[in-house]
GROMACS .gro file of C-alpha atoms in nm:
model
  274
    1UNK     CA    1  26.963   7.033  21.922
    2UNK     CA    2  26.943   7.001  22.313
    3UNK     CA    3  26.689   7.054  22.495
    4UNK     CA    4  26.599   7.205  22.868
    5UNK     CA    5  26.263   7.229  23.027
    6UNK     CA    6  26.167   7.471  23.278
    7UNK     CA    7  25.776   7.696  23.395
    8UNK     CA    8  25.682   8.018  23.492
    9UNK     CA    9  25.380   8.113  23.706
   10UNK     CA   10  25.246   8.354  23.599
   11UNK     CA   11  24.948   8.588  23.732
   12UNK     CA   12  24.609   8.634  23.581
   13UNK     CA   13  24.428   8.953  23.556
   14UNK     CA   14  24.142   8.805  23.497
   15UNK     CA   15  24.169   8.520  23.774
   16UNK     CA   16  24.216   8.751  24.048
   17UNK     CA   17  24.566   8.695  23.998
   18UNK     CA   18  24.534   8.293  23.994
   19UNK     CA   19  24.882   8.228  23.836
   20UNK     CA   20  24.903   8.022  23.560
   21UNK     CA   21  25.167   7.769  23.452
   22UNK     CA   22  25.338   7.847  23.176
   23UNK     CA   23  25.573   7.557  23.081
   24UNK     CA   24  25.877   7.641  22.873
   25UNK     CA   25  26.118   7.421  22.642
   26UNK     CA   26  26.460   7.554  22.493
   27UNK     CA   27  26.704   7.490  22.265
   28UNK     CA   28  27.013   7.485  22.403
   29UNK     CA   29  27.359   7.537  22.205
   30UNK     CA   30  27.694   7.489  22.418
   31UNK     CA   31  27.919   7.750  22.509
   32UNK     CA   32  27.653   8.033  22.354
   33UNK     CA   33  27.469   8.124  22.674
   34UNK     CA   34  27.308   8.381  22.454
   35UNK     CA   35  27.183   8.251  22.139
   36UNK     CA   36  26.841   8.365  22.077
   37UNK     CA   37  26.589   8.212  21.903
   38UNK     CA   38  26.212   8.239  21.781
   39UNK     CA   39  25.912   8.127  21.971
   40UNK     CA   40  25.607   7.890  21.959
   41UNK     CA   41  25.309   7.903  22.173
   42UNK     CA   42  25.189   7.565  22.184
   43UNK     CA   43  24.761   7.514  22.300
   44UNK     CA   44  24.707   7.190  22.428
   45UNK     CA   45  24.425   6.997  22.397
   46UNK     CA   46  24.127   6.967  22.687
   47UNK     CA   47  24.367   6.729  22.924
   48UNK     CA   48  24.658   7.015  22.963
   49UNK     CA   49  24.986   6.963  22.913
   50UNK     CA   50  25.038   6.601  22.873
   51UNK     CA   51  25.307   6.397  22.747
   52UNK     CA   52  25.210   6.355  22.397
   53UNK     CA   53  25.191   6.767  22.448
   54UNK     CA   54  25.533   6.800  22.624
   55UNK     CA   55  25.693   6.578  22.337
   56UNK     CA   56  25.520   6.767  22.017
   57UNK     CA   57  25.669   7.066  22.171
   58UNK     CA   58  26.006   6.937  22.271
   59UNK     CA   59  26.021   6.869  21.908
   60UNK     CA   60  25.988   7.190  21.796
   61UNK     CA   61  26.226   7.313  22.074
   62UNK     CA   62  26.496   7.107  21.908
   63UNK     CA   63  26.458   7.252  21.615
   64UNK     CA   64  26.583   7.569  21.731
   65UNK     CA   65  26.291   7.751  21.910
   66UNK     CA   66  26.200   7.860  22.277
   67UNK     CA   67  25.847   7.667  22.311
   68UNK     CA   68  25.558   7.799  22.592
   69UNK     CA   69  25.299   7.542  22.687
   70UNK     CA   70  25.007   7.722  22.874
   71UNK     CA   71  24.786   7.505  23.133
   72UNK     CA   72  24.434   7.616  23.003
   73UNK     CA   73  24.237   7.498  23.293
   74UNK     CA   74  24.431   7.726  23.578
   75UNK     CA   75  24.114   7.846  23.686
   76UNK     CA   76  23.952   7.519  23.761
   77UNK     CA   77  24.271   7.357  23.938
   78UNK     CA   78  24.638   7.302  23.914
   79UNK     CA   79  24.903   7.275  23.623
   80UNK     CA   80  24.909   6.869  23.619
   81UNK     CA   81  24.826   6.676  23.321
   82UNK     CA   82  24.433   6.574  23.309
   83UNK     CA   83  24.412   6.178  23.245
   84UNK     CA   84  24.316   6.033  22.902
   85UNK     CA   85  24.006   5.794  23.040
   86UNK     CA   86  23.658   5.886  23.077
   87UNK     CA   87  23.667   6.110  23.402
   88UNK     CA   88  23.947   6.311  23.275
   89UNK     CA   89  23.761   6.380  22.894
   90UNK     CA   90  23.441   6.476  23.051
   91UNK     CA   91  23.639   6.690  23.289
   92UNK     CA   92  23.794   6.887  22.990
   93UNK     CA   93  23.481   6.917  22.805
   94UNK     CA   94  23.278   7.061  23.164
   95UNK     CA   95  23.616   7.306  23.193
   96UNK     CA   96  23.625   7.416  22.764
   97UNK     CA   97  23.289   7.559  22.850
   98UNK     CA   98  23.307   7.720  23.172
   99UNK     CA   99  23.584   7.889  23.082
  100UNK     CA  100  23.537   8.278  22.940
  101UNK     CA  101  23.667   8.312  22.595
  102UNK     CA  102  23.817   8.637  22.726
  103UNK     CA  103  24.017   8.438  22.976
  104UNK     CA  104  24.155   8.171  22.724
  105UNK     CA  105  24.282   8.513  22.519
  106UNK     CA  106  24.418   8.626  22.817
  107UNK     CA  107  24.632   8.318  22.872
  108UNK     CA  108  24.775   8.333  22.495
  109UNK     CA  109  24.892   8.688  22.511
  110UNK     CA  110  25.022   8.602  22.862
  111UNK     CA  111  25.227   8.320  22.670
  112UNK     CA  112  25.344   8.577  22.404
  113UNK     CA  113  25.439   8.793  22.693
  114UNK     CA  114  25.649   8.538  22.883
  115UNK     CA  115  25.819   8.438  22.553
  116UNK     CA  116  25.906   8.841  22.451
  117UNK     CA  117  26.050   8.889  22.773
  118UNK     CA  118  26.272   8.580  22.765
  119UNK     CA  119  26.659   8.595  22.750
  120UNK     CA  120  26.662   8.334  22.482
  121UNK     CA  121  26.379   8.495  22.270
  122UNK     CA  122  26.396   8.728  21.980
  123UNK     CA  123  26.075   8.807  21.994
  124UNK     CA  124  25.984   8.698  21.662
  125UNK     CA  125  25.666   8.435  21.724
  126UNK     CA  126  25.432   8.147  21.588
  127UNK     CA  127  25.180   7.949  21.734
  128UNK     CA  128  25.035   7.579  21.735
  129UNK     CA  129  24.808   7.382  21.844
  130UNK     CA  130  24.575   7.100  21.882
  131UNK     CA  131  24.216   6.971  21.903
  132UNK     CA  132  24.132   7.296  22.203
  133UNK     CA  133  24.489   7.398  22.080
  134UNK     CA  134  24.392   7.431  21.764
  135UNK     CA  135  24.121   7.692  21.782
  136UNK     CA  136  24.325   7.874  22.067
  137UNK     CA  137  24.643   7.905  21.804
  138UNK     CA  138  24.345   7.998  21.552
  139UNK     CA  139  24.267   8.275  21.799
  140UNK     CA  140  24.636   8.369  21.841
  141UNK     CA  141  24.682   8.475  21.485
  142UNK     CA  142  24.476   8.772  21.605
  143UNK     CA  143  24.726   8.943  21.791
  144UNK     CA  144  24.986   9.093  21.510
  145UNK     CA  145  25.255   8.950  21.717
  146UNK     CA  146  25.206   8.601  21.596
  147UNK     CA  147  25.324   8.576  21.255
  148UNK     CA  148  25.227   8.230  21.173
  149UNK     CA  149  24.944   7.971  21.323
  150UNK     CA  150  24.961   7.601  21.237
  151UNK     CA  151  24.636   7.465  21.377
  152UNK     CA  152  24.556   7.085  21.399
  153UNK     CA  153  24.201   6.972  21.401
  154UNK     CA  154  24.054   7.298  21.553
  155UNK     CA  155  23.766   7.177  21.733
  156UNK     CA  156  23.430   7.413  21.808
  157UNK     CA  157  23.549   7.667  21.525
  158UNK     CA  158  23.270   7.656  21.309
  159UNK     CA  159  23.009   7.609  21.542
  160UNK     CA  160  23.110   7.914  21.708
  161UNK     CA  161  23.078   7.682  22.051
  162UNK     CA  162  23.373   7.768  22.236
  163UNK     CA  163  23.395   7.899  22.589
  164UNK     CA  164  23.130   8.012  22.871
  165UNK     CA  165  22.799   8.000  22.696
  166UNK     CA  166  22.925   7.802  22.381
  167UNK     CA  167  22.919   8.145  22.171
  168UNK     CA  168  23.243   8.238  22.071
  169UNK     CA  169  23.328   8.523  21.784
  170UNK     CA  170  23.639   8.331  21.594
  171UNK     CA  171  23.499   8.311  21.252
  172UNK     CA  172  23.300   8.642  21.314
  173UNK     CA  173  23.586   8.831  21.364
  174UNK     CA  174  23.805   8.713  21.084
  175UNK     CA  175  23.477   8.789  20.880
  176UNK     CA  176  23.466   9.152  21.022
  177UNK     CA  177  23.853   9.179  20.926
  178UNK     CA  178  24.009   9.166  21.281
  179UNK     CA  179  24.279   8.866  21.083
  180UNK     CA  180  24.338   9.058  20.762
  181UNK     CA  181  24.656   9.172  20.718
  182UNK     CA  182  24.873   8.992  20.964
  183UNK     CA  183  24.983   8.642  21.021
  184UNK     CA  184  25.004   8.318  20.777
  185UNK     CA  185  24.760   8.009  20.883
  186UNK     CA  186  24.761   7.647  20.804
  187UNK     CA  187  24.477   7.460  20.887
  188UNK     CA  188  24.469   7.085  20.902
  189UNK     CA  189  24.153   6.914  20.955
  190UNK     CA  190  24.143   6.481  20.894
  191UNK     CA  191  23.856   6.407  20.677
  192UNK     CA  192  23.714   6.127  20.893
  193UNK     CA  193  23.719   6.354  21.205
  194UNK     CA  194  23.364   6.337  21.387
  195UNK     CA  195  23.435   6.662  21.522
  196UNK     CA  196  23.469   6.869  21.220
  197UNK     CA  197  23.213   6.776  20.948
  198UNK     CA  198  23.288   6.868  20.588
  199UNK     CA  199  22.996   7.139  20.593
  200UNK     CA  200  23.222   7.290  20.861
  201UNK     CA  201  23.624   7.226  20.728
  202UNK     CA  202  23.362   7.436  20.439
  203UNK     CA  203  23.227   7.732  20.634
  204UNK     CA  204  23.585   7.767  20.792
  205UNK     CA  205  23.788   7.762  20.457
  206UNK     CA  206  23.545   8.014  20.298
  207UNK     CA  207  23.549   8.305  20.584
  208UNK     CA  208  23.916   8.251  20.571
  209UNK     CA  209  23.915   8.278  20.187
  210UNK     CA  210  23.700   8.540  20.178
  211UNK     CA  211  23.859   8.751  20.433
  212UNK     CA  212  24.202   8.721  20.238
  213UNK     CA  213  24.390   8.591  20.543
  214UNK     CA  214  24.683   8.414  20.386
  215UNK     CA  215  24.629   8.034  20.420
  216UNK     CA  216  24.755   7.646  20.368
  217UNK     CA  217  24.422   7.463  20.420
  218UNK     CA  218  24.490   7.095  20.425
  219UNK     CA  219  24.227   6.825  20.447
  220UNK     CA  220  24.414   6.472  20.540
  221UNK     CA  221  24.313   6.076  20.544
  222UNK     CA  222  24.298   6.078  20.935
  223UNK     CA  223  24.085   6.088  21.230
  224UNK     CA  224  24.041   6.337  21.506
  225UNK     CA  225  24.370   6.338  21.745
  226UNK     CA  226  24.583   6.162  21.499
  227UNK     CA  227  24.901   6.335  21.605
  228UNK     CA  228  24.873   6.235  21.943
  229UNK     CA  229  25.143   5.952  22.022
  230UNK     CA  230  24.935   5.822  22.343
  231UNK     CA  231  24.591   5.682  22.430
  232UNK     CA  232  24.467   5.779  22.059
  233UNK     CA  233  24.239   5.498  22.050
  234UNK     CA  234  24.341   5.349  21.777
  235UNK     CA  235  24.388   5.714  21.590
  236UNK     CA  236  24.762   5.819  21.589
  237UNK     CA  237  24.890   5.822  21.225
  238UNK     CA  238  25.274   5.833  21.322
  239UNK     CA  239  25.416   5.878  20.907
  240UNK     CA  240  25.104   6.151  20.868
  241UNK     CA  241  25.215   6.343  21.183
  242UNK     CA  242  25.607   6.334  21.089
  243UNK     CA  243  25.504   6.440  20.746
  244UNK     CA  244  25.291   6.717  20.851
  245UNK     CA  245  25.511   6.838  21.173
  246UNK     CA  246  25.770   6.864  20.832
  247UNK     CA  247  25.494   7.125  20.692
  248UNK     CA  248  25.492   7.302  20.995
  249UNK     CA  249  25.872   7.368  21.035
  250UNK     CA  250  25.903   7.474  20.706
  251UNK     CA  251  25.628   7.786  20.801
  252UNK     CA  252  25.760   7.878  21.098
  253UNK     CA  253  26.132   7.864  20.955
  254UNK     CA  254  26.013   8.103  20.672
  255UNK     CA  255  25.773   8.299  20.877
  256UNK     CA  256  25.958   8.355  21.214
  257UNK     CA  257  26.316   8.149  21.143
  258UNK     CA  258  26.468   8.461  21.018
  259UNK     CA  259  26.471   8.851  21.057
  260UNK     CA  260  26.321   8.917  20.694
  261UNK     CA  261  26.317   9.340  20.837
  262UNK     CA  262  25.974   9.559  20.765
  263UNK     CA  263  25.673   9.419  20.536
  264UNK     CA  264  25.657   9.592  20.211
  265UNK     CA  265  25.355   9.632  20.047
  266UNK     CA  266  25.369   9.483  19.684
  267UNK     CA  267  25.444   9.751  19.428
  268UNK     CA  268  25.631   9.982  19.607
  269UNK     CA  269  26.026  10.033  19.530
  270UNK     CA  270  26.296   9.758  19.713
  271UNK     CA  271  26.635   9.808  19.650
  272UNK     CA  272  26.808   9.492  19.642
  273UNK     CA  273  27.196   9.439  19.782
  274UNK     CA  274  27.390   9.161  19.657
   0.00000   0.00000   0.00000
């Protein structure tokens, strides 16, 4: 399916209404102006949204859904892409913790916003991510309007280290029950990833087990940032990452592809029309 890119600026109550860049990729089907389809919020890692970024999404775009990159670091300075080399990674680490854990919340339901509001939209939406991304989509399956999160290598999750002071509440709230009951999650973690010890893919499987938050936990022969097609160092797994962005599709076509009407609770009476 073709694509089209486009962004929206768009204000931040929290920034004293320091817009930030929203970049959006669509399907696009000729001669049906309005076809609708689902969305995808799509975290980036700590450099923004680069081109490994832009292409992941585009991806997914041509598969048939309207896909919003949000520039995480609006706050600090401008939309552009922060470089893979040394400078750039220590400026996206110095930026992952100055940043309020309110404000990187504020930027996904800002995304959700944008993509509800969209002409092309139906409203129905998933999110994704990676490394950052990853425990940003984790965080996005808190707002009931994200019926599926397919997070990849979700850094800082179960140390509870994201954010201005390096104390976020991710696995705290899905303990307390603030994730029961909505969206699907798939969690993909490479077992040689430095980032994410076993003791910790552990602690996160369990609260999410133990919570009863639906979930696809997958544990993979790869290293961190194995999806990403550029300046991996050595890292990118291109069969893994085509195998797993497979996975993927196939939740978000049976979690957000189609109009499946209200939830009903198991048990009660569904008439069914043939």
């Amino acid at each position: 399916m073709l694509i089209v890119k486009t962004f929206h600026d768009v204000p931040s109550k929290l920034d004293n209404g320091r817009p930030i860049r929203i970049f959006v990729v669509s399907p696009v089907v000729p001669n049906y102006p309005r076809a609708k389809f689902p969305g995808v919020v799509c975290f980036s890692e700590i450099y923004q949204v680069t081109g490994p970024v832009e292409r992941f999404a585009g991806q997914i775009a041509s598969q048939g859904y309207v896909v919003a990159c949000p520039s995480s670091y609006h706050e600090f300075e401008g939309p552009e892409a922060i470089p893979y080399d040394t400078e750039g990674t220590d400026r996206g680490n110095r930026y992952k913790i100055e940043k309020d854990v309110t404000a990187y919340d504020e930027d996904a339901t800002l995304s959700v916003d944008l993509l509800v509001s969209l002409p092309n939209c139906n409203g129905r939406i998933a999110a994704t991510g990676m490394c950052l991304g990853g425990h940003l989509a984790f965080r996005a399956a808190f707002d009931p309007r994200v019926l599926s999160s397919v997070c990849f290598f979700a850094t800082d999750l179960h140390s509870a280290t994201l954010g201005k002071g390096k104390n976020d509440n991710s696995l705290a709230r899905v303990h307390k029950g603030d994730m029961t009951g909505k969206g699907e999650l798939v969690m993909i973690f490479g077992k040689q990833d430095t980032h994410v010890p076993r003791e910790g893919r552990d602690l996160i499987r369990k609260t999410i087990e133990d919570a009863k938050v639906p979930c696809s936990f997958l544990e993979v022969q790869a290293q961190h940032a194995f999806i990403r097609d550029e300046s991996s160092k050595g890292r990118w797994d291109a069969a893994l990452t085509r195998s797993l962005f497979t996975f993927m599709m196939e939740v978000f076509d049976r979690t957000i592809g189609r109009d499946l009407g209200p939830k009903v609770d198991k048990g009660e009476q569904v008439e069914h029309v043939c």
